[in-house]
Amino acid sequence: MLDVEVALAAAQADAGLIPQAAAHAIADAARASSFDVAEIVSAGWEVGTPVLPLIDRLRALVGSPHSEHVHHGTTTQDIVDTATVLQIRAGLMGLEERWARMGDVLARLAQRHRATPMLGRSFLQAGGTISFGRKVAGWLGSVAGDISRLHEEAAALPLQLGGPLGVLDGYGDHGVAVVTGVAERLDLTIPAVSWHSDRRPIRATAGALADVAATVRNVATDTILLAQTGIEEVSVRPGRSSSVANKQNPIDAIRANAAAQFAVAQTAALLALGPHEHERAIGAWHAEWALVPTAFHGAMAAAEAIERSIASLEVHEERMLANLTAAGYEPSPSSMDSRLIDRAVDAFGRAKR
Amino acid sequence: MLDVEVALAAAQADAGLIPQAAAHAIADAARASSFDVAEIVSAGWEVGTPVLPLIDRLRALVGSPHSEHVHHGTTTQDIVDTATVLQIRAGLMGLEERWARMGDVLARLAQRHRATPMLGRSFLQAGGTISFGRKVAGWLGSVAGDISRLHEEAAALPLQLGGPLGVLDGYGDHGVAVVTGVAERLDLTIPAVSWHSDRRPIRATAGALADVAATVRNVATDTILLAQTGIEEVSVRPGRSSSVANKQNPIDAIRANAAAQFAVAQTAALLALGPHEHERAIGAWHAEWALVPTAFHGAMAAAEAIERSIASLEVHEERMLANLTAAGYEPSPSSMDSRLIDRAVDAFGRAKR
Amino acid sequence: MLDVEVALAAAQADAGLIPQAAAHAIADAARASSFDVAEIVSAGWEVGTPVLPLIDRLRALVGSPHSEHVHHGTTTQDIVDTATVLQIRAGLMGLEERWARMGDVLARLAQRHRATPMLGRSFLQAGGTISFGRKVAGWLGSVAGDISRLHEEAAALPLQLGGPLGVLDGYGDHGVAVVTGVAERLDLTIPAVSWHSDRRPIRATAGALADVAATVRNVATDTILLAQTGIEEVSVRPGRSSSVANKQNPIDAIRANAAAQFAVAQTAALLALGPHEHERAIGAWHAEWALVPTAFHGAMAAAEAIERSIASLEVHEERMLANLTAAGYEPSPSSMDSRLIDRAVDAFGRAKR
Amino acid sequence: MLDVEVALAAAQADAGLIPQAAAHAIADAARASSFDVAEIVSAGWEVGTPVLPLIDRLRALVGSPHSEHVHHGTTTQDIVDTATVLQIRAGLMGLEERWARMGDVLARLAQRHRATPMLGRSFLQAGGTISFGRKVAGWLGSVAGDISRLHEEAAALPLQLGGPLGVLDGYGDHGVAVVTGVAERLDLTIPAVSWHSDRRPIRATAGALADVAATVRNVATDTILLAQTGIEEVSVRPGRSSSVANKQNPIDAIRANAAAQFAVAQTAALLALGPHEHERAIGAWHAEWALVPTAFHGAMAAAEAIERSIASLEVHEERMLANLTAAGYEPSPSSMDSRLIDRAVDAFGRAKR
């Protein structure tokens, strides 16, 4: 939120709306370390928004004569939404980085097991021969798709700056200049219309997180199914059991699965929120304040856990072969198999850039 | 599904996998009027997929010697998913067309009321003066955003063609040629990896429908709030009450609101489905067969109802003015207001193409 | 809806509000066969409620002089909600009956396999020895719990009768007599306050259906996991594959799983609807008209499919033993196992009444 | 979790399974202040369950010779589920207490405004005359219904105690005695079958929280609608605006509305989780660890905020009268109105006990 106030003041100074000295004073004062977060949250609770105690404190720090230029012509929702978008971007990029690492691991795994035959299973019934590399390529393709989506949504995130009614009426004829200046400073896009009541950036974020969560659920479930007693084609770092010695609980994949289920619930909720009444909503907007963080917590915990699970993955080729043979299939994956691995590795390379 | 089988046969014939005569025979036989849908659904219920009775019937119609070339090297999921994608495209394009009409109405309305002052309301509390045109421009911006999204998702819809294990092993070295041929014939994109277990195209569709539904909820709710007794700034075609004479129930907006809530529930469910185990899911895939139609039913009913509501909208300028004045505001919208209307109209024009 | 109008007229006649002859004339006229459902739905769409064309037609059938007594002092929501409750009761009782049959099958299965040792699996890892009867007893316990819940919710379903504002003001001092008379005739409970805006009966219904769906998902998933290639401890009626001969797709369990996922989405949506503004909602109420049917469709399809799956279940005791031994466990279930089977069978017997 | 281990040891001592001295030593050692929660969470993260580091620490505190009797014959899920149930009970009872206070306020408000006429609104259109007391009675009826449900679900919460496979095989013939002893000590019910894989107690909790959240949404929305500019029949404690002076944002009701939307999303997610595979789930169980807390956080925040909003409510009778008259209705509520207020107050009194 401080970053937004600083960018706003700078753009207003460039547009001649406030003195440059005021913009500098605001930038100097707006250090997170000068603010007591717990106090701001608590005071914000009373008045209904954390922005008020934040700018009260910022004004006190800026002091006379520039304090009046803090938060000029803007509104709580501008600051909260733009700050949310900055945090969303950091979150999406963090996931993108993790997924780039995960993809590297999966790409190596797919290529290493290009010729490792295993049973292909549809409806959990034997359906033919694939390579383990091909299965991993499916996971990799999902990771690649997620990276593209994360990147795209991060790049499309829009500035929110419309003033109390979303009509950008606080800056006279300088509205466009201020918007442009803030957007450039924060590296955000400029929406055609303010999105005070149109929450598609939030839903697009939810969609990207739902994609990540779906990938995690698939990889986690496949891993647990392959590691299950009686199949045992892979093993992963085991958790400990409080009651059964030597039990090989695939605990990271289980945690990933759980966190992903938690995450999809949050993202689904973000899609179902609403409506946003007139120029500001009577509940759906504030509900995002809780759901965006829980959605990220879920998706990030899921990604972290599955990355750890995959990092510990051991492949039991002989068991794959035995299960395949027992099901009556030949250990000869299709030649297409290997080409599809290459396609997935290429798609990942392009997505990763 | 017949369109998919026909395109597949044609592409296979071009690749030399089956005789051209077989492809022609299949195309000739694959007329929907020759198939009893109820019978296929009922028989499909028994065996678990409608594709089997469909191709049994198609083979019977094709007859000797070409019947063996029907459904060559493919699998139920290829046919069902690609057919679903074709239906999704038709649905998305239908919504896009309706939204283009809706946007035309809104654009005219916004421009006509460029200088009609009304109360801006945040948290349903007076927050200043806007024009009614500006409010409509907000709705229009949402419609424009939806059109772009609908168009984008329709254009990105991928072919599904991988055979039973998604590895495209049914066509020897001709896999790529067959895929390319089918994709061109059906005007679908080619995914890097088959999406048998990676349902992002379905989630992307859900996201587009959720956007439409959110727009409907906002427009419907705003309309109902403006039409409410005591505010009465607009009126719309009334329904009839079974108990209170002359009650002005804004029934189209209410239906729109209800259908949109139904739709968002379906789209949220599509985001939360899963996982897809190994090479084919043990439930989440079949669940799409019900949720994709219900999601479209909801979104389409919502769009139809709100279009009707808006078509009947009457604006009571004098009442807008009276409410504004009573709240202590001047009837002078910001000059930015009019520029934002132009921006929204432009954005809609670009989206509509 | 006709049943509600008839019961209302009869209670009003008993209270002296309308002539007994009018109540008889209404009862005589209110035969479903005299009404064109499609026409009523279509006309209802125009005016926003099917009740209006229904009572127009009913009045025409009743004719002079009694037609004026049709729908006296009531409102659309009274008729729709009470009719919905009657349909919900029929649906809940239908599920209860199916579950009673399902429980009988499971009880026999549990008792027959009281001493059939198999691997207990937690996190899909070997965790010790249980009997197959004990596993089935877990399913049976769920079915018993569902039956109790279905029964309880069906018995608690309340009459809706409050007139347009829910204050029961259409009957002078006879309000209580009319409510009591209608409730007795329809065998419904009388709520303390009208539930026009308080939808807990609908949510309670959703909760009962969610319980059924959860039971189905567990039984279906367990079945599919036990039937999977490489485990093969049970088999069920196979579907056919369009691409792989002799594949044993456990299609009924898969359909059950899918329908149950569809059902839980609908029930979750019913929990999340809202709010109901003032004396009648501007959307959430109409959304129930779609979600209650889809929730029942899902739950009923799920129950039907899993019943069929279980009816076809074959138990492979030797394979259970082999898998158990391979995992290093002794084929000796705990003595508690058998007692727990008895407890589950008893619980089911009590629930079934 | 410590409470559960202590109760378990005590019951086992009574059954003669472990020495009474061991049970006493365990009770002495199991003081929360001796445990570092952060350390346990962190170590639990590694092994997949907080129970392991907890009992490691507990064993260390108990020391020789009794440490071996800690956690005897039980499993992680027994401890976690029973501890969860204890926390759920505390949460449900906390809500019940808050709702009892809220109901007292509403009962007084309803009675005070027994004869305060206002407009009844259906679809936000004028529908006749009610009293404000009657509207409040509707809210009170919902609160009464919630209290009954909270109480009922709290009283029905079951012990979880089955050992690793849910078959209660860790206690020889003493299983029933141990279960009974623990249930009595913790005042929990004894389920017919262990609910390791049957999560109806969790869903029942979710249902009760969803009821509370629905009540909050109705009260909050009605309050905001009544307080809206142009209607102004009530006012509540205002928040502050960062941009518009003297704006009367009904911030507590808005927060309540937001928290309630957050809560219903969590409860809907709890209904939709699943399945629970075999004897312990591969993800759905761990997902509850996050969703049960978020569901309670949401419901409790919603209840706290709406209680505060209602506590600050001022009723503007003259405005109610003016709006009613302007809509063409007489200021004479039905005589039934007052009787319905009495019914709601009675229902609340009975629910509160």
Coordinates of N, CA and C in Angstrom, one line a residue, chain C residues 152-298:
Chain C
E152 N -35.0 -38.2 8.9 CA -35.1 -37.0 9.8 C -35.5 -35.7 9.0
E153 N -34.8 -35.5 8.0 CA -35.0 -34.3 7.2 C -36.4 -34.3 6.5
A154 N -36.8 -35.5 6.0 CA -38.1 -35.6 5.4 C -39.2 -35.3 6.4
A155 N -39.0 -35.8 7.6 CA -40.0 -35.6 8.7 C -40.1 -34.2 9.2
A156 N -39.0 -33.5 9.0 CA -39.0 -32.1 9.5 C -39.4 -31.0 8.5
L157 N -39.7 -31.5 7.3 CA -40.0 -30.5 6.3 C -41.2 -29.6 6.6
P158 N -41.1 -28.3 6.5 CA -42.1 -27.4 7.0 C -43.0 -26.9 5.9
L159 N -44.3 -26.7 6.2 CA -45.2 -25.9 5.4 C -44.7 -24.5 5.2
Q160 N -45.0 -23.9 4.0 CA -44.8 -22.5 3.8 C -46.1 -21.9 3.6
L161 N -46.5 -21.0 4.5 CA -47.8 -20.3 4.3 C -47.9 -19.0 5.1
G162 N -47.5 -18.0 4.4 CA -47.5 -16.7 5.1 C -48.1 -15.5 4.3
G163 N -48.5 -15.8 3.1 CA -49.0 -14.7 2.3 C -47.8 -13.8 1.8
P164 N -48.1 -12.8 1.0 CA -47.1 -12.0 0.3 C -46.0 -11.5 1.2
L165 N -46.2 -11.3 2.4 CA -45.1 -10.7 3.3 C -44.7 -11.7 4.4
G166 N -45.2 -12.9 4.3 CA -44.8 -13.9 5.3 C -45.5 -13.7 6.7
V167 N -46.4 -12.8 6.7 CA -47.0 -12.5 8.1 C -48.4 -13.1 8.2
L168 N -48.8 -13.9 7.2 CA -50.0 -14.7 7.4 C -51.2 -13.7 7.7
D169 N -51.3 -12.7 6.9 CA -52.3 -11.7 7.2 C -53.5 -11.8 6.3
G170 N -53.6 -12.9 5.5 CA -54.7 -13.0 4.6 C -55.9 -13.7 5.2
Y171 N -55.8 -14.1 6.4 CA -56.9 -15.0 6.9 C -57.5 -14.4 8.2
G172 N -57.4 -13.1 8.5 CA -57.9 -12.5 9.7 C -57.5 -13.4 10.9
D173 N -58.5 -13.7 11.7 CA -58.1 -14.4 13.0 C -58.0 -15.9 12.7
H174 N -58.2 -16.3 11.5 CA -58.2 -17.7 11.2 C -56.8 -18.2 10.7
G175 N -55.8 -17.4 10.8 CA -54.5 -17.8 10.3 C -54.0 -19.1 10.9
V176 N -54.1 -19.2 12.2 CA -53.5 -20.4 12.8 C -54.4 -21.6 12.4
A177 N -55.7 -21.5 12.3 CA -56.5 -22.6 11.9 C -56.2 -23.1 10.5
V178 N -56.0 -22.1 9.6 CA -55.7 -22.5 8.2 C -54.3 -23.2 8.1
V179 N -53.3 -22.6 8.8 CA -52.0 -23.2 8.8 C -52.1 -24.6 9.3
T180 N -52.7 -24.7 10.4 CA -52.8 -26.1 11.0 C -53.5 -27.0 10.1
G181 N -54.6 -26.6 9.5 CA -55.4 -27.5 8.6 C -54.6 -27.9 7.4
V182 N -53.8 -27.0 6.8 CA -53.0 -27.3 5.6 C -51.9 -28.2 6.0
A183 N -51.2 -27.9 7.1 CA -50.1 -28.7 7.6 C -50.6 -30.2 7.9
E184 N -51.7 -30.3 8.5 CA -52.2 -31.7 8.7 C -52.5 -32.4 7.4
R185 N -53.2 -31.7 6.5 CA -53.5 -32.4 5.3 C -52.3 -32.8 4.5
L186 N -51.3 -32.0 4.5 CA -50.1 -32.3 3.7 C -49.0 -33.0 4.6
D187 N -49.3 -33.2 5.8 CA -48.4 -33.9 6.8 C -47.0 -33.2 6.8
L188 N -47.1 -31.9 7.0 CA -45.8 -31.1 7.1 C -45.8 -30.4 8.5
T189 N -44.6 -30.0 8.9 CA -44.5 -29.4 10.2 C -44.8 -27.9 10.0
I190 N -45.1 -27.2 11.1 CA -45.4 -25.8 11.1 C -44.2 -25.0 11.7
P191 N -43.6 -24.2 10.9 CA -42.4 -23.4 11.4 C -42.9 -22.3 12.3
A192 N -42.0 -22.0 13.3 CA -42.3 -20.9 14.2 C -42.5 -19.6 13.4
V193 N -41.7 -19.3 12.4 CA -41.8 -18.2 11.6 C -41.7 -18.6 10.1
S194 N -42.4 -17.9 9.2 CA -42.4 -18.4 7.9 C -40.9 -18.4 7.4
W195 N -40.6 -19.3 6.5 CA -39.2 -19.4 6.0 C -39.1 -18.8 4.6
H196 N -39.9 -17.8 4.3 CA -39.7 -17.1 3.0 C -38.3 -16.6 2.8
S197 N -37.7 -16.2 3.8 CA -36.3 -15.6 3.7 C -35.3 -16.4 4.5
D198 N -35.7 -17.5 5.1 CA -34.8 -18.3 5.9 C -34.8 -19.7 5.3
R199 N -33.8 -20.1 4.6 CA -33.9 -21.2 3.7 C -33.3 -22.5 4.4
R200 N -33.4 -22.6 5.7 CA -32.7 -23.8 6.3 C -33.3 -25.1 5.9
P201 N -34.6 -25.1 5.6 CA -35.1 -26.4 5.1 C -34.4 -26.9 3.8
I202 N -34.1 -25.9 3.0 CA -33.5 -26.3 1.7 C -32.0 -26.7 2.0
R203 N -31.4 -26.0 2.9 CA -30.0 -26.3 3.2 C -29.9 -27.7 3.9
A204 N -30.9 -28.0 4.7 CA -31.0 -29.3 5.4 C -31.1 -30.4 4.4
T205 N -32.0 -30.2 3.4 CA -32.1 -31.1 2.3 C -30.8 -31.3 1.6
A206 N -30.1 -30.2 1.3 CA -28.8 -30.3 0.6 C -27.8 -31.1 1.5
G207 N -27.9 -30.9 2.8 CA -27.0 -31.6 3.7 C -27.2 -33.1 3.6
A208 N -28.5 -33.5 3.6 CA -28.8 -34.9 3.5 C -28.3 -35.5 2.2
L209 N -28.5 -34.8 1.1 CA -28.0 -35.3 -0.2 C -26.5 -35.3 -0.3
A210 N -25.9 -34.4 0.4 CA -24.4 -34.4 0.4 C -23.9 -35.6 1.1
D211 N -24.6 -36.0 2.2 CA -24.2 -37.2 2.9 C -24.3 -38.5 2.0
V212 N -25.4 -38.5 1.3 CA -25.6 -39.7 0.4 C -24.5 -39.7 -0.7
A213 N -24.2 -38.5 -1.2 CA -23.2 -38.4 -2.3 C -21.8 -38.8 -1.7
A214 N -21.5 -38.4 -0.5 CA -20.2 -38.8 0.1 C -20.1 -40.3 0.3
T215 N -21.2 -40.9 0.7 CA -21.2 -42.3 0.9 C -20.9 -43.0 -0.5
V216 N -21.6 -42.5 -1.5 CA -21.4 -43.1 -2.9 C -20.0 -42.9 -3.3
R217 N -19.4 -41.7 -3.1 CA -18.0 -41.5 -3.5 C -17.1 -42.5 -2.8
N218 N -17.3 -42.7 -1.5 CA -16.4 -43.6 -0.8 C -16.6 -45.1 -1.3
V219 N -17.8 -45.5 -1.5 CA -18.0 -46.9 -1.9 C -17.5 -47.0 -3.4
A220 N -17.8 -46.1 -4.2 CA -17.3 -46.2 -5.6 C -15.8 -46.1 -5.7
T221 N -15.2 -45.2 -5.0 CA -13.7 -45.2 -5.0 C -13.1 -46.4 -4.5
D222 N -13.6 -46.9 -3.4 CA -13.0 -48.1 -2.8 C -13.1 -49.3 -3.8
T223 N -14.3 -49.3 -4.4 CA -14.6 -50.4 -5.4 C -13.6 -50.3 -6.6
I224 N -13.4 -49.1 -7.1 CA -12.6 -49.0 -8.2 C -11.1 -49.3 -7.9
L225 N -10.7 -48.9 -6.7 CA -9.3 -49.1 -6.2 C -9.1 -50.7 -6.0
L226 N -10.1 -51.3 -5.5 CA -10.0 -52.8 -5.3 C -10.0 -53.5 -6.6
A227 N -10.7 -53.0 -7.6 CA -10.9 -53.6 -8.9 C -9.7 -53.3 -9.8
Q228 N -8.9 -52.4 -9.4 CA -7.8 -51.9 -10.3 C -6.8 -53.0 -10.7
T229 N -6.3 -52.9 -11.9 CA -5.3 -53.9 -12.4 C -4.1 -53.9 -11.4
G230 N -3.8 -55.1 -11.0 CA -2.6 -55.2 -10.1 C -3.1 -55.4 -8.6
I231 N -4.3 -55.1 -8.4 CA -4.9 -55.3 -7.0 C -6.0 -56.4 -7.2
E232 N -7.0 -56.1 -7.9 CA -8.0 -57.1 -8.4 C -8.6 -58.0 -7.3
E233 N -9.0 -57.3 -6.2 CA -9.6 -58.1 -5.1 C -11.1 -58.2 -5.3
V234 N -11.7 -57.4 -6.1 CA -13.1 -57.5 -6.5 C -13.2 -57.3 -8.0
S235 N -14.3 -57.7 -8.6 CA -14.6 -57.3 -9.9 C -16.1 -57.0 -9.9
V236 N -16.4 -56.1 -10.9 CA -17.8 -55.6 -11.0 C -18.2 -55.7 -12.5
R237 N -19.5 -55.6 -12.8 CA -20.0 -55.6 -14.2 C -19.1 -54.6 -15.0
P238 N -18.5 -55.1 -16.1 CA -17.6 -54.2 -16.9 C -18.5 -53.4 -17.9
G239 N -18.0 -52.2 -18.2 CA -18.5 -51.6 -19.4 C -17.7 -52.1 -20.6
R240 N -18.0 -51.5 -21.7 CA -17.2 -51.9 -22.9 C -16.3 -50.7 -23.3
S241 N -15.1 -51.0 -23.8 CA -14.2 -50.0 -24.3 C -14.3 -49.9 -25.8
S242 N -14.2 -48.7 -26.4 CA -14.3 -48.6 -27.8 C -13.0 -48.9 -28.5
S243 N -11.9 -49.1 -27.6 CA -10.6 -49.2 -28.2 C -9.8 -50.4 -27.7
V244 N -10.0 -50.9 -26.5 CA -9.2 -51.9 -25.9 C -10.2 -53.1 -25.6
A245 N -10.0 -54.2 -26.2 CA -10.8 -55.4 -26.0 C -10.7 -55.9 -24.6
N246 N -11.7 -56.4 -24.0 CA -11.7 -57.1 -22.7 C -11.2 -56.2 -21.5
K247 N -11.3 -54.9 -21.7 CA -11.0 -54.1 -20.6 C -12.2 -54.1 -19.6
Q248 N -11.8 -54.2 -18.3 CA -12.9 -54.3 -17.3 C -13.2 -53.0 -16.6
N249 N -13.6 -52.0 -17.4 CA -14.0 -50.7 -16.8 C -15.1 -50.9 -15.8
P250 N -14.9 -50.5 -14.6 CA -15.9 -50.6 -13.5 C -16.9 -49.4 -13.7
I251 N -17.7 -49.5 -14.8 CA -18.3 -48.3 -15.3 C -19.4 -47.8 -14.4
D252 N -20.1 -48.7 -13.7 CA -21.2 -48.3 -12.8 C -20.6 -47.4 -11.6
A253 N -19.5 -47.9 -11.1 CA -18.8 -47.2 -10.0 C -18.3 -45.8 -10.5
I254 N -17.8 -45.8 -11.7 CA -17.3 -44.6 -12.3 C -18.5 -43.6 -12.5
R255 N -19.6 -44.1 -13.0 CA -20.7 -43.2 -13.2 C -21.2 -42.7 -11.8
A256 N -21.2 -43.6 -10.9 CA -21.6 -43.2 -9.5 C -20.7 -42.1 -9.0
N257 N -19.5 -42.3 -9.2 CA -18.5 -41.3 -8.7 C -18.7 -40.0 -9.4
A258 N -19.0 -40.0 -10.7 CA -19.2 -38.8 -11.4 C -20.5 -38.1 -10.9
A259 N -21.5 -38.9 -10.9 CA -22.8 -38.3 -10.4 C -22.7 -37.7 -9.0
A260 N -22.0 -38.4 -8.2 CA -21.8 -37.9 -6.8 C -21.1 -36.6 -6.8
Q261 N -20.0 -36.5 -7.6 CA -19.3 -35.2 -7.7 C -20.2 -34.1 -8.2
F262 N -21.1 -34.5 -9.2 CA -22.0 -33.5 -9.7 C -23.0 -33.1 -8.5
A263 N -23.4 -34.1 -7.8 CA -24.4 -33.8 -6.7 C -23.8 -32.9 -5.6
V264 N -22.6 -33.2 -5.2 CA -22.0 -32.4 -4.1 C -21.8 -31.0 -4.6
A265 N -21.5 -30.8 -5.8 CA -21.4 -29.4 -6.3 C -22.7 -28.7 -6.2
Q266 N -23.8 -29.4 -6.5 CA -25.1 -28.7 -6.4 C -25.5 -28.4 -4.9
T267 N -25.2 -29.4 -4.1 CA -25.5 -29.2 -2.6 C -24.7 -28.1 -2.0
A268 N -23.4 -28.0 -2.4 CA -22.5 -27.0 -1.9 C -23.0 -25.6 -2.4
A269 N -23.5 -25.6 -3.6 CA -24.1 -24.3 -4.2 C -25.3 -23.9 -3.4
L270 N -26.1 -24.9 -3.0 CA -27.3 -24.5 -2.2 C -26.9 -23.9 -0.8
L271 N -25.8 -24.4 -0.3 CA -25.4 -23.8 1.0 C -24.8 -22.4 0.8
A272 N -24.3 -22.1 -0.4 CA -23.6 -20.9 -0.6 C -24.5 -19.8 -1.2
L273 N -25.8 -20.2 -1.6 CA -26.7 -19.2 -2.1 C -27.0 -18.1 -1.1
G274 N -27.5 -17.0 -1.7 CA -27.9 -16.0 -0.7 C -27.5 -14.7 -1.1
P275 N -27.9 -13.7 -0.4 CA -28.9 -13.7 0.8 C -30.3 -13.6 0.2
H276 N -31.2 -13.7 1.2 CA -32.6 -13.4 0.8 C -33.0 -12.0 1.3
E277 N -33.1 -11.1 0.4 CA -33.3 -9.7 0.8 C -34.7 -9.5 1.3
H278 N -34.8 -8.8 2.4 CA -36.1 -8.4 3.0 C -37.2 -9.6 2.9
E279 N -38.3 -9.3 2.4 CA -39.4 -10.3 2.5 C -39.4 -11.3 1.3
R280 N -38.6 -11.0 0.3 CA -38.4 -12.0 -0.8 C -37.2 -11.7 -1.6
A281 N -36.5 -12.7 -1.9 CA -35.1 -12.5 -2.5 C -35.1 -12.1 -4.0
I282 N -34.1 -11.4 -4.4 CA -34.0 -10.9 -5.7 C -33.2 -11.9 -6.6
G283 N -33.1 -13.1 -6.3 CA -32.4 -14.0 -7.2 C -32.1 -15.4 -6.5
A284 N -31.8 -15.4 -5.2 CA -31.4 -16.6 -4.6 C -32.5 -17.6 -4.5
W285 N -33.7 -17.1 -4.4 CA -34.9 -18.0 -4.3 C -35.1 -18.7 -5.6
H286 N -35.1 -18.0 -6.7 CA -35.3 -18.6 -8.0 C -34.1 -19.5 -8.3
A287 N -33.0 -19.3 -7.9 CA -31.8 -20.2 -8.1 C -32.1 -21.5 -7.5
E288 N -32.8 -21.6 -6.4 CA -33.2 -22.9 -5.8 C -34.0 -23.7 -6.8
W289 N -34.8 -23.1 -7.6 CA -35.7 -23.8 -8.5 C -34.9 -24.7 -9.5
A290 N -33.7 -24.3 -9.8 CA -32.8 -25.1 -10.6 C -31.9 -26.0 -9.8
L291 N -31.4 -25.5 -8.7 CA -30.4 -26.3 -7.9 C -31.0 -27.5 -7.2
V292 N -32.2 -27.3 -6.7 CA -32.8 -28.4 -5.9 C -33.0 -29.6 -6.9
P293 N -33.6 -29.4 -8.1 CA -33.6 -30.5 -9.0 C -32.3 -31.1 -9.4
T294 N -31.3 -30.3 -9.7 CA -30.0 -30.8 -10.2 C -29.4 -31.6 -9.0
A295 N -29.5 -31.1 -7.8 CA -29.0 -31.8 -6.6 C -29.6 -33.2 -6.5
F296 N -30.9 -33.3 -6.7 CA -31.6 -34.6 -6.6 C -31.2 -35.5 -7.8
H297 N -31.2 -34.9 -9.0 CA -30.8 -35.7 -10.1 C -29.4 -36.4 -9.8
G298 N -28.5 -35.6 -9.4 CA -27.1 -36.1 -9.1 C -27.1 -37.2 -8.1

